C-alpha positions as CSV (number, residue, x, y, z in Angstrom):
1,X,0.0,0.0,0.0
2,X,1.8,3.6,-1.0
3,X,1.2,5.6,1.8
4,X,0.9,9.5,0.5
5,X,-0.1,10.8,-2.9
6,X,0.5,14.3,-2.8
7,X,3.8,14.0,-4.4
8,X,5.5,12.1,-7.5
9,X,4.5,9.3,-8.1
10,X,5.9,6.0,-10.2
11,X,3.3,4.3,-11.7
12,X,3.2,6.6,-14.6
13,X,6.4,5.7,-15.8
14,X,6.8,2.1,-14.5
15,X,3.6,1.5,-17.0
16,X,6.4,2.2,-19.6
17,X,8.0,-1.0,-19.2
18,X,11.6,1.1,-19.8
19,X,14.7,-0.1,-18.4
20,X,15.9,3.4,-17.7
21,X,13.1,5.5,-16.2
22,X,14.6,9.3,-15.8
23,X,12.6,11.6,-13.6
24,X,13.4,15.0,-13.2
25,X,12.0,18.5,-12.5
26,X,10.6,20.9,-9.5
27,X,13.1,20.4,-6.0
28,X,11.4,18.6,-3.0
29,X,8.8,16.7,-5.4
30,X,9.2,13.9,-3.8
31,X,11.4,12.1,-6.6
32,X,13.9,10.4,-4.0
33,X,11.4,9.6,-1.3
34,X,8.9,7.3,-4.3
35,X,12.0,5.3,-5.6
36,X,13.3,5.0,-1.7
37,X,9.7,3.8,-1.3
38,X,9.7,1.5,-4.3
39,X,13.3,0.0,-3.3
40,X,11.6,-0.9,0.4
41,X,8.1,-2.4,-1.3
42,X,10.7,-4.7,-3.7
43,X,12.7,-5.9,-0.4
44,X,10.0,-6.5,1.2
45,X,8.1,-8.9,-1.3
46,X,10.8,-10.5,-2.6
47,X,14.1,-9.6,-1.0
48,X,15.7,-8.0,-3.9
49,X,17.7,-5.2,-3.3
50,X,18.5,-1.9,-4.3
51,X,21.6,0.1,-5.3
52,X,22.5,3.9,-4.7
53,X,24.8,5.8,-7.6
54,X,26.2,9.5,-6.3
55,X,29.0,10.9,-8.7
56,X,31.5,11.3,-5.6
57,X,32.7,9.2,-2.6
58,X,32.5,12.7,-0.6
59,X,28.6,12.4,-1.0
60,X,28.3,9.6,1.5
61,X,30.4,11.4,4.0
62,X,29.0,11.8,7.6
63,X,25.6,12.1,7.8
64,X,24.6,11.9,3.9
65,X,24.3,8.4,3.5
66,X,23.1,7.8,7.3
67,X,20.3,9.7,6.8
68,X,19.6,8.7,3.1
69,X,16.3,6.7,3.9
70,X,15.3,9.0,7.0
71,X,12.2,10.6,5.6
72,X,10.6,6.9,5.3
73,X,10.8,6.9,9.5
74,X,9.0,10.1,9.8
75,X,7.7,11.7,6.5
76,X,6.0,15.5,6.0
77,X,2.6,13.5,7.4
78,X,4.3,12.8,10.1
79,X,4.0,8.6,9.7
80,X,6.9,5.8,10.2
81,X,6.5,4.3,6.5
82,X,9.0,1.7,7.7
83,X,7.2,0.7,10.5
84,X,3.9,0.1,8.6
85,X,5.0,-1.9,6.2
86,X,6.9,-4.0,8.3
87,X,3.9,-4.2,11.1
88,X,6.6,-3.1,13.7
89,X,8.8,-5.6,13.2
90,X,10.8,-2.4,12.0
91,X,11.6,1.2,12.2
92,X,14.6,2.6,10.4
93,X,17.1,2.5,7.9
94,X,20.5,2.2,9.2
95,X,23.5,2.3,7.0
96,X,26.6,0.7,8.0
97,X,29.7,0.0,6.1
98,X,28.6,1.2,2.6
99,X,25.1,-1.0,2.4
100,X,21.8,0.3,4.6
101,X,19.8,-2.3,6.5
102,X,16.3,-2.4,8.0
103,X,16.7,-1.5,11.5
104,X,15.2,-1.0,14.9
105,X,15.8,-0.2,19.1
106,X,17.1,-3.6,21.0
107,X,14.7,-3.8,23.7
108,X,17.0,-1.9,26.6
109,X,16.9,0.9,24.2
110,X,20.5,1.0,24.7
111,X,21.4,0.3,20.5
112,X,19.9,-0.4,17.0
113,X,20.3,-4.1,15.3
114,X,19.5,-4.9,12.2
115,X,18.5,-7.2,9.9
116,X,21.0,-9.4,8.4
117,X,20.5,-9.3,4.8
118,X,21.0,-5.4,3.3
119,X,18.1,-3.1,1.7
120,X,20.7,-1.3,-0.7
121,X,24.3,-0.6,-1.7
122,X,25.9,2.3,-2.1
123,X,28.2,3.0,-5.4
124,X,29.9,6.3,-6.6
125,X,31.6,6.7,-10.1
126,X,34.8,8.1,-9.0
127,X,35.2,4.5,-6.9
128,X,34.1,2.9,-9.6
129,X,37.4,0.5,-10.0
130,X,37.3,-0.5,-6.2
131,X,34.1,-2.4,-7.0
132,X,34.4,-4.0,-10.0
133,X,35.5,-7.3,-8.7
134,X,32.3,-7.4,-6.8
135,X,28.8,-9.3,-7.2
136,X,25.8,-7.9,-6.7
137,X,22.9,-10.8,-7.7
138,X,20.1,-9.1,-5.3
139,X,19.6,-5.7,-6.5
140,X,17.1,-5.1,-9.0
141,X,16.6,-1.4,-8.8
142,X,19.0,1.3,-9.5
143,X,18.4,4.6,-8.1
144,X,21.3,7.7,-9.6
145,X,20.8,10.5,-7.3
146,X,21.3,14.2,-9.1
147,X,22.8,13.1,-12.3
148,X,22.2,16.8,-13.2
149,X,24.9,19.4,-11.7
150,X,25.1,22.5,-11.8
151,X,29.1,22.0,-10.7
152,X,31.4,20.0,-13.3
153,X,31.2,16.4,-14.7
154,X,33.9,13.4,-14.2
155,X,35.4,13.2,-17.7
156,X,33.5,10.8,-20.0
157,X,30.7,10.4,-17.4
158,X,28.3,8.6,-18.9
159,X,30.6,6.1,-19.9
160,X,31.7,5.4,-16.3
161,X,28.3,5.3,-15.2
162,X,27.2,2.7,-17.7
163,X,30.4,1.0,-17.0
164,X,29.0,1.5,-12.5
165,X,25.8,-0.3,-14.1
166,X,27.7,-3.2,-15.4
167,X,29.6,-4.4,-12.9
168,X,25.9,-4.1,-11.1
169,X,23.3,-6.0,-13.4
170,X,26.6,-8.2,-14.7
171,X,24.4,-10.7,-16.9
172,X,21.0,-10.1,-15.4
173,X,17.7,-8.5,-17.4
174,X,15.8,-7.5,-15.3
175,X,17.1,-4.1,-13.2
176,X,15.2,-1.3,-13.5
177,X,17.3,1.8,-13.2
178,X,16.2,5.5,-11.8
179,X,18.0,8.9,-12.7
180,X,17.2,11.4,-10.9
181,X,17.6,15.5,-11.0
182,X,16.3,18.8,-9.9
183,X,15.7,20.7,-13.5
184,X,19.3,22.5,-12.8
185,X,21.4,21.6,-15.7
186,X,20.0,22.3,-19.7
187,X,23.1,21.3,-21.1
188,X,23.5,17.3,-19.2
189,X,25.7,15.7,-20.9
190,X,23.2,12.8,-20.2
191,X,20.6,14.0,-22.8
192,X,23.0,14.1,-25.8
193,X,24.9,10.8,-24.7
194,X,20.9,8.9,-24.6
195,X,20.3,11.0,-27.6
196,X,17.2,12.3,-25.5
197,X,16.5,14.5,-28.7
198,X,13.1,16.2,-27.3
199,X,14.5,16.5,-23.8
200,X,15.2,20.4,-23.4
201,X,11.5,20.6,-25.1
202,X,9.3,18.3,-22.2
203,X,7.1,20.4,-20.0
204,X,6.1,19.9,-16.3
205,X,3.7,16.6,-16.8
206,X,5.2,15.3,-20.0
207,X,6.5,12.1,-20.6
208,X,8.6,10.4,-23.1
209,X,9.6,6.9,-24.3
210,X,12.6,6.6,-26.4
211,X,13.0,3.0,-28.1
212,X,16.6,2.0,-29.9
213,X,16.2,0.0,-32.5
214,X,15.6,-3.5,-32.2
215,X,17.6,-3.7,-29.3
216,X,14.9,-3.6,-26.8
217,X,16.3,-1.0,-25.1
218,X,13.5,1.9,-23.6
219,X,14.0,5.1,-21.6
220,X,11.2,6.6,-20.3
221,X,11.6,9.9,-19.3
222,X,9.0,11.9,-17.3
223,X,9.2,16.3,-16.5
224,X,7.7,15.2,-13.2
225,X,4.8,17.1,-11.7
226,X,2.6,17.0,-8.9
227,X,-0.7,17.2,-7.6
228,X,-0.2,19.6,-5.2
229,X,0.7,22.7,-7.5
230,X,2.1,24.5,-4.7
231,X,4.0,24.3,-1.5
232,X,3.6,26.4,1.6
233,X,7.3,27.4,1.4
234,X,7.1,28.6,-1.6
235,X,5.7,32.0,0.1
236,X,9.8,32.2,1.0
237,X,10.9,32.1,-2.8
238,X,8.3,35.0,-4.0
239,X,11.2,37.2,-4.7
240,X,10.6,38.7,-8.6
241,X,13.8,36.4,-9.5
242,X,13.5,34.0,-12.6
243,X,16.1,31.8,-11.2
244,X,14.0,30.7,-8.2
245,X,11.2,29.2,-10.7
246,X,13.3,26.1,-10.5
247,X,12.5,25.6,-6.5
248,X,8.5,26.7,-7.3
249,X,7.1,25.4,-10.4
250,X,10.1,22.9,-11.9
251,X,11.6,25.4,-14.5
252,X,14.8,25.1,-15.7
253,X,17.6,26.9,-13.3
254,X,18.8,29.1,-15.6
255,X,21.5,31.9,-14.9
256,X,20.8,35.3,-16.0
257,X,23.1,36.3,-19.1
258,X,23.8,39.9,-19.8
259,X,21.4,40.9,-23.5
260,X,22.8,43.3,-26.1
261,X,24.2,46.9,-24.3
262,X,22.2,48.6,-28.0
263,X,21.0,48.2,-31.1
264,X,23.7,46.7,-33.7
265,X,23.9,47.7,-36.9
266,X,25.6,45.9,-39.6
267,X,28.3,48.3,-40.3
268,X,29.3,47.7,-36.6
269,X,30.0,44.0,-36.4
270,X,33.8,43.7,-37.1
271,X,33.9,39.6,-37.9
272,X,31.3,36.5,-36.8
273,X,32.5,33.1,-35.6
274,X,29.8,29.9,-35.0
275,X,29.9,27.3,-32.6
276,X,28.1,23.9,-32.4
277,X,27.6,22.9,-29.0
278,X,25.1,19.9,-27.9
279,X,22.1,20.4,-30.7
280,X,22.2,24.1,-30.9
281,X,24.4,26.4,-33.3
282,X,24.8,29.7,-32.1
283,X,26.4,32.9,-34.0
284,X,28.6,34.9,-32.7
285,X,29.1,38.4,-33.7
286,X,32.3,40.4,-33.1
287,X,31.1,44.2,-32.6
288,X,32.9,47.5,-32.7
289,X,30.0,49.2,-29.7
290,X,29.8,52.5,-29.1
291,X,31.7,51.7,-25.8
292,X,34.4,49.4,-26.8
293,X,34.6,46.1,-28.5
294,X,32.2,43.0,-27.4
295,X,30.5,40.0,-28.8
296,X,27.2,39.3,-29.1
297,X,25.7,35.5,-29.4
298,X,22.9,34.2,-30.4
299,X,20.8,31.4,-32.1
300,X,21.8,30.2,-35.5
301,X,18.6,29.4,-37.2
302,X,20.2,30.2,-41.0
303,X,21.7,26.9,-43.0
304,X,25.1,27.4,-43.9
305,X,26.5,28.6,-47.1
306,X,28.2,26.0,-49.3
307,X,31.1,28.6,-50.5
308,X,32.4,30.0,-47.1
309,X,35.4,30.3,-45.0
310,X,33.8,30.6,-41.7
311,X,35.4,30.3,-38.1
312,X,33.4,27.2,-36.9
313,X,34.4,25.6,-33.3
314,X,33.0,22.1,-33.0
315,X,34.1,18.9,-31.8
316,X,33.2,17.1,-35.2
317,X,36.9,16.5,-36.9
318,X,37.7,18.5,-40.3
319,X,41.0,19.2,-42.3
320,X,39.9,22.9,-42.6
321,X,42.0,25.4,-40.6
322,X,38.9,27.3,-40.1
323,X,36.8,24.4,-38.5
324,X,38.5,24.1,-34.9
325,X,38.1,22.9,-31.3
326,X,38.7,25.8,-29.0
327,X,39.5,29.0,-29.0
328,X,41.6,28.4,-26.0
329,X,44.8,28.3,-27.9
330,X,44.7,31.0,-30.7
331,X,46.0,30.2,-34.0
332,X,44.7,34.1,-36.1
333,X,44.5,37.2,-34.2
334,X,40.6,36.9,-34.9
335,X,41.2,34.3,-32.0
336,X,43.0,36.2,-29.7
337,X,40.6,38.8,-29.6
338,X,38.2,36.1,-28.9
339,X,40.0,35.1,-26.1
340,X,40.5,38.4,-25.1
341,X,37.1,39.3,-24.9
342,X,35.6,36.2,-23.2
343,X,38.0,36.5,-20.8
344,X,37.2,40.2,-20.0
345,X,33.6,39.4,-19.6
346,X,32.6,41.4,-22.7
347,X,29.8,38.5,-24.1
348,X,26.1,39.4,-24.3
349,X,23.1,36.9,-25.5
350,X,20.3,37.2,-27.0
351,X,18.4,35.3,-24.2
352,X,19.2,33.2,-21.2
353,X,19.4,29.3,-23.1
354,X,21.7,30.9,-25.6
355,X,24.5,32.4,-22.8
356,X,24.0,28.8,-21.2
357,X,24.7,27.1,-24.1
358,X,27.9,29.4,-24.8
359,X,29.7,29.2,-21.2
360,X,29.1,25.1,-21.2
361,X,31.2,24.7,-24.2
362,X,33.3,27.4,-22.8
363,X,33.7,25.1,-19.8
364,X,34.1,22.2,-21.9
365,X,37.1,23.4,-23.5
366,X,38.0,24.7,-20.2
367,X,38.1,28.3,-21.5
368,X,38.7,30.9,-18.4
């Protein structure tokens, strides 16, 4: 029996049958606490357990995984889910030793036991190697806590976590596997690396099923929404700041870019450069402003020309010395005024996806 239904729920997206099932969207939905939930519900039937993927070690430090499972001992209603479903027999989570364990009180009140067999392990990508020797025949779901960041991403991610997900499921079929996010990242390399291709267009409430072939292979992805349209905190986050949509209604956290200082004309652009970053293509303009030099970026909606010599930065390989990488290390002075400028700060967008866009493939070059 689920015990609350005022926040996300699974059903929805388990219908899907997927083997990835990617949930994302509005902070304190209640994403965490439903596959928690879910991961208890499958011990308890039939024993199988459940595994717990963070990006760093450091995110099971002190408290964080102790208290992973807390809510499920005393929720926002105020109930012990834990001890309802197990009729008393227990009351907590405990973690000990990298795997967490129904738990309870010993009679003299004096310390917890636990059961002997463990509810979940825990796994992080940059400890990947230590664990590869291991078995893990009991779990059957996989829950990947804030796969979005808004900090930086382990080099060829996505690779390491599908490499995290074999040494899991080994030969097995039949794991079901959660990823999980607040809406805080556009720019994931998850959603180009799935080739989620309508991703950045979902709504809150949409859901999508991406099939591969004839491989069998299905993600379901869901912009989670709830029932409850609102929160009572959400009187704290009224502030007239677009950025805090993400904590009230599930936007995407998006910073805010500086637009154009004035109108351009043509006569003042000096030279244009292009780059092709995720599935966007964005122009650059080098402009001579009334105040000094700048560039100003924005979308590319224009095919190219076929007879052109254009700066193009892209990772996609090409013999032309105008198709490159980065402009990290200047080969024209076009570059190094580039560089010059970027580093200065003097960039301005056309909105707040298209600045996005242009400082994450600045960061991906690792362009100060």
């Amino acid at each position: 029996m689920r015990i609350r239904s005022k926040y996300v729920r699974l059903d929805r997206i388990k219908a899907q049958n997927a083997q990835y099932n990617i949930l994302y969207g509005k902070r304190s939905n209640g994403k965490s606490y439903a596959v928690q939930e879910e991961i208890v519900d499958n011990f308890l039937k039939d024993r199988s357990a459940g595994a717990v993927i963070r990006r760093y070690e450091e995110d099971y430090k002190g408290k964080r995984a102790a208290t992973y499972f807390d809510n499920l001992s005393c929720n926002e209603d105020g109930k012990n889910v834990i001890k309802e479903k197990t009729g008393g027999e227990w009351d907590r989570i405990v973690y000990d030793s990298g795997r967490w364990y129904l738990g309870k009180y010993a009679d003299d009140l004096a310390r917890v036991v636990r059961a002997e067999i463990p509810l979940a392990y825990k796994f992080a990508l940059t400890s990947m190697e230590h664990d590869k020797s291991s078995s893990y025949p009991s779990v059957r779901t996989v829950v990947f806590e804030e796969f979005m960041s808004r900090g930086e991403y382990l080099d060829d991610e996505f690779i390491v976590f599908c490499n995290t997900l074999s040494t899991i499921i080994r030969n097995r079929n039949d794991v079901k596997i959660y990823m999980l996010a607040n809406s805080v990242d556009m720019f994931c390399p998850y959603i180009d690396e799935m080739g989620l291709t309508s991703f950045r267009e979902m709504h809150p409430g949409d859901l999508a099923v991406y099939n591969y072939g004839d491989s069998g292979l299905r993600v379901a992805v869901e912009y989670t929404d709830t029932i409850r349209k609102d929160k009572g905190s959400d009187v704290y986050f009224a502030f007239d700041n677009p950025k805090l949509k993400m904590i009230t209604d599930g936007s995407w956290e998006l910073p805010q870019h500086p637009h154009a200082p004035e109108k351009i004309k043509p006569e003042m652009i000096h030279f244009r450069f292009y780059i092709k970053y995720s599935d966007r293509t964005l122009q650059a303009n080098v402009v001579n402003g009334t105040d000094g030099a700048y560039i100003y970026v924005h979308p590319k909606t224009s095919p190219f020309k076929e007879d052109r010599n254009d700066l193009i930065y892209t990772d996609d390989p090409s013999p032309s010395p105008y198709i490159r990488k980065s402009f990290r290390s200047p080969a024209f002075p076009a570059e190094e005024k580039i560089l010059r400028l970027v580093r200065y700060g003097k960039v301005f967008f056309s909105d707040n996806q298209t600045g996005e866009a242009f400082y994450r493939f600045c960061e991906h070059n690792r362009i100060a």
